[in-house]
PDB file of C-alpha atoms and ligand atoms in Angstrom:
ATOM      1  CA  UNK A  10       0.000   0.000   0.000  1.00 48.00           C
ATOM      2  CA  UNK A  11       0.916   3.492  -0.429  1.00 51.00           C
ATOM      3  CA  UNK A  12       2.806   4.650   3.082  1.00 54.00           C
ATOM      4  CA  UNK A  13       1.667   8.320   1.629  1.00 67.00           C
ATOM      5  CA  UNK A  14      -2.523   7.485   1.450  1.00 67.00           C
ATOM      6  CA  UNK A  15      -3.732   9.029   4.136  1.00 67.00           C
ATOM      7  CA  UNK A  16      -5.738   5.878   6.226  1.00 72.00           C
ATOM      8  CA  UNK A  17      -9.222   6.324   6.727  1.00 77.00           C
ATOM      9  CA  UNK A  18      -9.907   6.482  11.015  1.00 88.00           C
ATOM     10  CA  UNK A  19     -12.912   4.431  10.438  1.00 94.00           C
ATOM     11  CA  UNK A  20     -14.239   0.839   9.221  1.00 95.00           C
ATOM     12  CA  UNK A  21     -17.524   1.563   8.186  1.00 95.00           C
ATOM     13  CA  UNK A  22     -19.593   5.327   7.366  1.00 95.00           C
ATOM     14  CA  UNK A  23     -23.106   5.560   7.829  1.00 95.00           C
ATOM     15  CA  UNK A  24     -25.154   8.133   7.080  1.00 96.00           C
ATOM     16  CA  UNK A  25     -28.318   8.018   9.354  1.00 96.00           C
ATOM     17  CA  UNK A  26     -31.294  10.831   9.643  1.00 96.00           C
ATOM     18  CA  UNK A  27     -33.729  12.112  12.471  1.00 97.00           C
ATOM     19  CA  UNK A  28     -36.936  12.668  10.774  1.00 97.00           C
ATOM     20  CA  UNK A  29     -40.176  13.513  13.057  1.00 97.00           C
ATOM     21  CA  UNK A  30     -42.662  16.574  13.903  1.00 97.00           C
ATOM     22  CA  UNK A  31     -41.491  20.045  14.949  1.00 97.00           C
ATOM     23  CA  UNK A  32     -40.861  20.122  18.454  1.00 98.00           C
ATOM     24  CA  UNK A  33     -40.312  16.265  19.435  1.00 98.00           C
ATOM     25  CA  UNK A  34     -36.973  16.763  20.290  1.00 98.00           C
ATOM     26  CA  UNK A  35     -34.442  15.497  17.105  1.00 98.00           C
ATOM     27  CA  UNK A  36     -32.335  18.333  17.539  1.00 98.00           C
ATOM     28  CA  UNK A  37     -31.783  18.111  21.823  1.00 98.00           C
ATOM     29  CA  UNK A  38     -31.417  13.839  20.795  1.00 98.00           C
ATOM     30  CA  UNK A  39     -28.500  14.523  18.787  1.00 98.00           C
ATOM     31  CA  UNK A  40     -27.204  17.569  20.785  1.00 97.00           C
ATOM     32  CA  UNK A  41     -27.168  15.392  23.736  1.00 98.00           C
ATOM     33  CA  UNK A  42     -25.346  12.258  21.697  1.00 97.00           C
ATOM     34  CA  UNK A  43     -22.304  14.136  20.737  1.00 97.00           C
ATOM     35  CA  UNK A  44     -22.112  16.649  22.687  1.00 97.00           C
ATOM     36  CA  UNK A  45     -24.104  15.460  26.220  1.00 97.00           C
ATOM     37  CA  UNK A  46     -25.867  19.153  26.622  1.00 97.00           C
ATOM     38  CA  UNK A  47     -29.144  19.723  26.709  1.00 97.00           C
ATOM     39  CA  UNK A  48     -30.995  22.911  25.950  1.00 96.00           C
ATOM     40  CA  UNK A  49     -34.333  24.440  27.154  1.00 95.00           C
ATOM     41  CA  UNK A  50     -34.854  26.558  24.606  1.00 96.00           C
ATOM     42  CA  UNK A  51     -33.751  24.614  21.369  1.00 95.00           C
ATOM     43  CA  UNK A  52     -34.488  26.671  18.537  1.00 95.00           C
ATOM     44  CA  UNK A  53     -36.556  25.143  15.619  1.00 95.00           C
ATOM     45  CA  UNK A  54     -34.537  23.677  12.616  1.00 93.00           C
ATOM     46  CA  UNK A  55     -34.243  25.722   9.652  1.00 92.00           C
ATOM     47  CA  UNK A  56     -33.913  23.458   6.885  1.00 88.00           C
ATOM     48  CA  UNK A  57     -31.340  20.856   7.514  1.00 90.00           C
ATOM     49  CA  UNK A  58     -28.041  20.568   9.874  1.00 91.00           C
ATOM     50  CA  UNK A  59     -25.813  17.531  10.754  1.00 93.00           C
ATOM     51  CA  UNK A  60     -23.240  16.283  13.056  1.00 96.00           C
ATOM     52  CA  UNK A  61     -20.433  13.690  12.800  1.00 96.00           C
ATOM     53  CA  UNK A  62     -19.825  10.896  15.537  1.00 95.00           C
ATOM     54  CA  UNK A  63     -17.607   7.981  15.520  1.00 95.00           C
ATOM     55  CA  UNK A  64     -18.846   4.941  17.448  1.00 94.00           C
ATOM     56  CA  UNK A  65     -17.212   1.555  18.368  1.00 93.00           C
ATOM     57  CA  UNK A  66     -19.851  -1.416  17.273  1.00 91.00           C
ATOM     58  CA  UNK A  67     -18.652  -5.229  17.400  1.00 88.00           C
ATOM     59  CA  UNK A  68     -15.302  -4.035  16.910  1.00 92.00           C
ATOM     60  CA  UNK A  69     -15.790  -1.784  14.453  1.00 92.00           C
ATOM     61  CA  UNK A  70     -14.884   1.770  13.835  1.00 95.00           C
ATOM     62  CA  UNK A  71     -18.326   3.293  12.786  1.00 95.00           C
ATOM     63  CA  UNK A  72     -18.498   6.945  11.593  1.00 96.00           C
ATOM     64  CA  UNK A  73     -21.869   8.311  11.733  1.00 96.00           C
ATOM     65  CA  UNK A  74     -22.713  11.441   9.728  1.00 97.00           C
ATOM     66  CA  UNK A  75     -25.839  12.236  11.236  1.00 97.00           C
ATOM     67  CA  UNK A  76     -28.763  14.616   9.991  1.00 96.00           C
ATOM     68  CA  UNK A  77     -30.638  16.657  11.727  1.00 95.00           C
ATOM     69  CA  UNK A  78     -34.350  17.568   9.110  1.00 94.00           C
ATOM     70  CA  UNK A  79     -36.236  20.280   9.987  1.00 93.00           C
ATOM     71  CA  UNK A  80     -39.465  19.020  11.458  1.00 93.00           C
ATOM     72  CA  UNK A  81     -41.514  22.249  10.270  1.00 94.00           C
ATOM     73  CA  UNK A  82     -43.696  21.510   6.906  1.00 89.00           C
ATOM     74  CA  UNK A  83     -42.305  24.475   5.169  1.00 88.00           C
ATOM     75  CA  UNK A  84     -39.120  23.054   5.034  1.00 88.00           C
ATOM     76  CA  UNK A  85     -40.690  19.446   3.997  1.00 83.00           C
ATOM     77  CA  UNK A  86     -39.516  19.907   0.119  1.00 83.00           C
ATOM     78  CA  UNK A  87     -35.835  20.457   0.929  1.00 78.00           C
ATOM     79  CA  UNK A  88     -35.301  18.107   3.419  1.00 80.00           C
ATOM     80  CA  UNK A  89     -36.988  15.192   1.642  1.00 82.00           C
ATOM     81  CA  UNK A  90     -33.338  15.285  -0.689  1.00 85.00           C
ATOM     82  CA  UNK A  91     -31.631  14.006   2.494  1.00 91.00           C
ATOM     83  CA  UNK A  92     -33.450  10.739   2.494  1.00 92.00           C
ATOM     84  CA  UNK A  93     -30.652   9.663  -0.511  1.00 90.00           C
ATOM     85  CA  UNK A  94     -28.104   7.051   0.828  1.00 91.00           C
ATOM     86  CA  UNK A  95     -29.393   6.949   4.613  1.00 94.00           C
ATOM     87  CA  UNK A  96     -28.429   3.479   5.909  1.00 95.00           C
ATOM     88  CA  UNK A  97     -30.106   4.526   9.020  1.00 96.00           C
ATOM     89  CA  UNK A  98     -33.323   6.460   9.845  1.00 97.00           C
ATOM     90  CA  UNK A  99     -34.884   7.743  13.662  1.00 98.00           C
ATOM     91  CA  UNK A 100     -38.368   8.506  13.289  1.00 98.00           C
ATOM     92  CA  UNK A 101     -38.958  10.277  16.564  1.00 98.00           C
ATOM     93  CA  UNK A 102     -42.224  11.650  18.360  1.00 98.00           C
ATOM     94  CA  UNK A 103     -43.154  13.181  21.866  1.00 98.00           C
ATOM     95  CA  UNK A 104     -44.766  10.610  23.972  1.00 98.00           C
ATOM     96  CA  UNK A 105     -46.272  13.663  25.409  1.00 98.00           C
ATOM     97  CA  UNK A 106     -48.214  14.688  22.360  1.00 98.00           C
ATOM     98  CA  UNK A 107     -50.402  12.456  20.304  1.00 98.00           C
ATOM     99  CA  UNK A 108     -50.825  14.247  17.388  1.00 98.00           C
ATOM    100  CA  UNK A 109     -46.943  13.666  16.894  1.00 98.00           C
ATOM    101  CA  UNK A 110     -47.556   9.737  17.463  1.00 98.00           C
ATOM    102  CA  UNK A 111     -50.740   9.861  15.121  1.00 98.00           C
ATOM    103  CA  UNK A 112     -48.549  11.652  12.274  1.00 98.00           C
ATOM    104  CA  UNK A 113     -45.946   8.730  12.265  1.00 98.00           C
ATOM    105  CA  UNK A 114     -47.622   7.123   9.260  1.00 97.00           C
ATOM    106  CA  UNK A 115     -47.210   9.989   7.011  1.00 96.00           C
ATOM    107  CA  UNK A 116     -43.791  10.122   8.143  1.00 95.00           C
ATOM    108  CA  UNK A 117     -43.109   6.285   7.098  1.00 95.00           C
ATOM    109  CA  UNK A 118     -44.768   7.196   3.513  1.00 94.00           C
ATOM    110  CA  UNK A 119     -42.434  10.012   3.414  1.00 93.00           C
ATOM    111  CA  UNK A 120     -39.396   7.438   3.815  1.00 93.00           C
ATOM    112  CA  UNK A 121     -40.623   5.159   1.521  1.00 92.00           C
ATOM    113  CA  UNK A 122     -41.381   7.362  -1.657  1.00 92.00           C
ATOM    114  CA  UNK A 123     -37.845   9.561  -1.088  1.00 91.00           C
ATOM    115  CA  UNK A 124     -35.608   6.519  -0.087  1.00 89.00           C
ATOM    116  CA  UNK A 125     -34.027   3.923  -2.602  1.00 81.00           C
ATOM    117  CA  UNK A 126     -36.078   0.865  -2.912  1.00 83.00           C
ATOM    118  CA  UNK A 127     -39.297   1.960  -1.087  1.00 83.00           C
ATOM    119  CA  UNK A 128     -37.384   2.412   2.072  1.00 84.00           C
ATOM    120  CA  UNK A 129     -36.516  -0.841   2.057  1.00 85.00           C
ATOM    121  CA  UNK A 130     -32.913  -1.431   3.012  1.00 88.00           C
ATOM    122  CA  UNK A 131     -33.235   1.543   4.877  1.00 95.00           C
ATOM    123  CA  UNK A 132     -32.894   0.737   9.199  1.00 96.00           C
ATOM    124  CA  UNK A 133     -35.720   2.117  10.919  1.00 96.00           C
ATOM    125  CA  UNK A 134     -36.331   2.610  14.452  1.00 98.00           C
ATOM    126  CA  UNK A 135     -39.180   4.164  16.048  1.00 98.00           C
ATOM    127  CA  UNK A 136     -38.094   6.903  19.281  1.00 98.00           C
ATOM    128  CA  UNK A 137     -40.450   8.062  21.708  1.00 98.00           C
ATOM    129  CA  UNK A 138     -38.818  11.129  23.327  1.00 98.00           C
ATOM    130  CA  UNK A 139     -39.075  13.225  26.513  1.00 98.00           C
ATOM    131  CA  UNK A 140     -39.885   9.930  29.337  1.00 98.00           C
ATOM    132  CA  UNK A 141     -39.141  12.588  31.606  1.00 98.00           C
ATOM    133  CA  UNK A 142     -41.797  14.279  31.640  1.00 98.00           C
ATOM    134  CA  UNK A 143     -45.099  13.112  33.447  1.00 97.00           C
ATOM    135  CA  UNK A 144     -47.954  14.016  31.510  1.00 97.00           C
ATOM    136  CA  UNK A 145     -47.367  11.406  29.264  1.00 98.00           C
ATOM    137  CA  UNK A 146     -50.262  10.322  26.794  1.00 98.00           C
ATOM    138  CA  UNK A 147     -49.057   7.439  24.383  1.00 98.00           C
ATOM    139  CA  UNK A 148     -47.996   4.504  26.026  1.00 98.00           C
ATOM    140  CA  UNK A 149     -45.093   2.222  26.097  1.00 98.00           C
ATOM    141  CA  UNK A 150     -46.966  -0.260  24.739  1.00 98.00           C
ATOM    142  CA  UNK A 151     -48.948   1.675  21.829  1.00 98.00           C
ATOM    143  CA  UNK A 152     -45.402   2.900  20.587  1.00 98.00           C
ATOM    144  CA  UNK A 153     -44.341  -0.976  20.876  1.00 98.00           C
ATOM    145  CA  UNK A 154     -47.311  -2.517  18.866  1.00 98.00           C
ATOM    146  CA  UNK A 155     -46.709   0.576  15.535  1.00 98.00           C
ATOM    147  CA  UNK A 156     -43.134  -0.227  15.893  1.00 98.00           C
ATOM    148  CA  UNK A 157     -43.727  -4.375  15.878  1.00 97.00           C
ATOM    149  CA  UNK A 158     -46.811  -3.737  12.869  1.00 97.00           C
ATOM    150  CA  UNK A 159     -44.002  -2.013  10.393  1.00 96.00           C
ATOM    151  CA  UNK A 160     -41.530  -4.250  11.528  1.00 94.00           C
ATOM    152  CA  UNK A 161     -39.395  -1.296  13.484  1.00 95.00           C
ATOM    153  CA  UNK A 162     -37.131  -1.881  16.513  1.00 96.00           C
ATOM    154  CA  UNK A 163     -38.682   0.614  19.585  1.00 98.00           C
ATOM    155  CA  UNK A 164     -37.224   2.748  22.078  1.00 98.00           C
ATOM    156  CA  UNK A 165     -37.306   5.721  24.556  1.00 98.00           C
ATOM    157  CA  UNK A 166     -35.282   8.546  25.880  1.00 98.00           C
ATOM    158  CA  UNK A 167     -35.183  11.880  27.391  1.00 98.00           C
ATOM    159  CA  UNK A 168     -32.703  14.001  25.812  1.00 98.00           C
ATOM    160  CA  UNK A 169     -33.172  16.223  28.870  1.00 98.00           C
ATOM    161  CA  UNK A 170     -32.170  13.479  31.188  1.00 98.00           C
ATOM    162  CA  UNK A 171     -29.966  11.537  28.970  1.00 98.00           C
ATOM    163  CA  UNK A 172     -31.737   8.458  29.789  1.00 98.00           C
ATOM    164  CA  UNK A 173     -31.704   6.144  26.501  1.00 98.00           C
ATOM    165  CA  UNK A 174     -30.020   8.612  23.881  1.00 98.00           C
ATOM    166  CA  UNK A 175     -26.852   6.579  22.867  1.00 97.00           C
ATOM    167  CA  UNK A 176     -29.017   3.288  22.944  1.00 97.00           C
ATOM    168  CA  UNK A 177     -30.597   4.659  19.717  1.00 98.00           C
ATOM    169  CA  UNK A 178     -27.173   5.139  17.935  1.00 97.00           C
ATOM    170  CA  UNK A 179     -25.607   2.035  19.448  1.00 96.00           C
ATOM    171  CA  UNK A 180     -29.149   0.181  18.097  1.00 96.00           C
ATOM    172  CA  UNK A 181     -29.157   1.735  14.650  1.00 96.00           C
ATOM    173  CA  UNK A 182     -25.884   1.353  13.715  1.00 95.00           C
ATOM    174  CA  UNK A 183     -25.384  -2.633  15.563  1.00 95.00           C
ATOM    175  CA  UNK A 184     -28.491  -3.053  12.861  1.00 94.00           C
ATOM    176  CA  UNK A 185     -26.982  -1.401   9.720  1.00 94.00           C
ATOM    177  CA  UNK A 186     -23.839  -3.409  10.471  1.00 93.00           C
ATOM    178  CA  UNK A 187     -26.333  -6.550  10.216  1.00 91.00           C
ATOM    179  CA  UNK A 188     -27.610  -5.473   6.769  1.00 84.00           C
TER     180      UNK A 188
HETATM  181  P1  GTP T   9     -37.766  21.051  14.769  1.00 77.18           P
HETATM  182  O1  GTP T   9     -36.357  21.497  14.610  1.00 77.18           O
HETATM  183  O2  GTP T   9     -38.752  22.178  14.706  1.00 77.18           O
HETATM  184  O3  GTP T   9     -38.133  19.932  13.834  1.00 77.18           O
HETATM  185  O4  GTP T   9     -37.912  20.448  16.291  1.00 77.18           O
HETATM  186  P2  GTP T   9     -37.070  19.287  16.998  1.00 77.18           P
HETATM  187  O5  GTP T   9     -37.765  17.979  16.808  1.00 77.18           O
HETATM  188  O6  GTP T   9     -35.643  19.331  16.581  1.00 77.18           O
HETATM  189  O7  GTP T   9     -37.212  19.650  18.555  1.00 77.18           O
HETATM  190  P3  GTP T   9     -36.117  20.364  19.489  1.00 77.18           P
HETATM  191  O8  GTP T   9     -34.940  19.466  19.685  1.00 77.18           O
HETATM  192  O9  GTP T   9     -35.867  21.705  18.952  1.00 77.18           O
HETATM  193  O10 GTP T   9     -36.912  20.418  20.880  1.00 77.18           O
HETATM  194  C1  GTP T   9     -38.158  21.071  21.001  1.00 77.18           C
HETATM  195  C2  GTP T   9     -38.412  21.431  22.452  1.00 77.18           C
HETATM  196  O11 GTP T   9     -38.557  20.245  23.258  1.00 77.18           O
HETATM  197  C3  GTP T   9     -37.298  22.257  23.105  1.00 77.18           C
HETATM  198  O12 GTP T   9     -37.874  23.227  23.952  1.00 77.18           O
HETATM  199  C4  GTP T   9     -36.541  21.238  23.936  1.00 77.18           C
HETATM  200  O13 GTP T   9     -35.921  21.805  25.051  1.00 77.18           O
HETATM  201  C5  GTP T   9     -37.653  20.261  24.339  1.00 77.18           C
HETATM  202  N1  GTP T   9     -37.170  18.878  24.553  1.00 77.18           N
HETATM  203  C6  GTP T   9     -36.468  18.145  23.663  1.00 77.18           C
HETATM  204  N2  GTP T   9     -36.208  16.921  24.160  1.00 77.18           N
HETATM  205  C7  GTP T   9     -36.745  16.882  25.396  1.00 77.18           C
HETATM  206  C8  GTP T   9     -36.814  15.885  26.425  1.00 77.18           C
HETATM  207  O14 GTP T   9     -36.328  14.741  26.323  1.00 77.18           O
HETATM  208  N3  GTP T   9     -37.486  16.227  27.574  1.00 77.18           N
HETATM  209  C9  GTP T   9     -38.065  17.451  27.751  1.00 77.18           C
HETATM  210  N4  GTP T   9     -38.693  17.670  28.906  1.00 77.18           N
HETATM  211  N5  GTP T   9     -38.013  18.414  26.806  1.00 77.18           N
HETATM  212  C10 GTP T   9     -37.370  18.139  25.644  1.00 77.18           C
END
């Protein structure tokens, strides 16, 4: 080999996007993965913004470049272009508003029609955010039974309290590494 090509620091590199409703929490998830802070007053998403995190999974050296979508329709047109060469997707709601659970099945259309192959090869999970919190309306279980009926691995967090955040990356990318 060439001594003078630089070597790449990781094994595998995944690209893996947080799509959901405005307000659910994507951006405080993925603040809170790489950089373990947590923010009150998050500001809406304009458009698109992403972050790069390297991982260890079975050994491997996984390099995540992971993308932030704004949840706000306006911004649905642009950030539908990001769907192109995800390995990895986080479909997120607040399990403290059901209007952002009862939207998930637009979302799932959305990842079918802009990803390659129907959204096929594509690694979904399904997030319910903010467990903190205690007026909680969709359950554990009704999150588990949508997730099981479109064959999607579940799971919760709190990006406030940090509880469950890096299981979602660990999760995602252990699957992709399956695929
Ligand atoms: P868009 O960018 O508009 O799509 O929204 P988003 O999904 O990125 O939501 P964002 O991360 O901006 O969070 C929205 C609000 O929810 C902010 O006020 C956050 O502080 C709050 N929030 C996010 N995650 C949690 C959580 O786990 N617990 C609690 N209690 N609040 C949270």
């Amino acid at each position: 080999m060439d001594s003078h090509q630089p070597q790449a620091d990781y094994d595998h590199l995944f690209k893996v996007l947080l799509i959901g409703d405005s307000g659910v929490g994507k951006s405080c998830i993925l603040i809170r993965f790489t950089d373990d802070t947590f923010d009150e007053n998050q500001q809406s998403t304009i458009g698109v913004d992403f972050k790069v995190s390297t991982i260890n999974s079975g050994g491997k050296n996984v390099k995540m470049t992971l993308w932030d979508t704004a949840g706000q329709e306006r911004f649905r047109t642009l950030t539908s272009s990001y769907y192109r060469g995800a390995q990895g997707i986080a479909l997120v709601y607040d399990i403290t508003r059901r209007e952002t659970f009862d939207y998930l099945p637009q979302w799932l259309k959305e990842v079918d029609v802009y990803s390659p192959n129907g959204g096929k090869d594509v690694v979904k999970v399904l997030v319910g955010n903010k467990v903190d919190m205690e007026d909680r309306v969709v359950t554990r279980k009704e999150g588990e039974a949508w997730a099981k009926s479109k064959g999607m691995m579940y799971l919760e967090c709190s990006a406030k309290t940090s509880v469950g955040i890096s299981q979602v990356f660990d999760e995602l990318c252990a699957k992709v590494l399956q695929n």
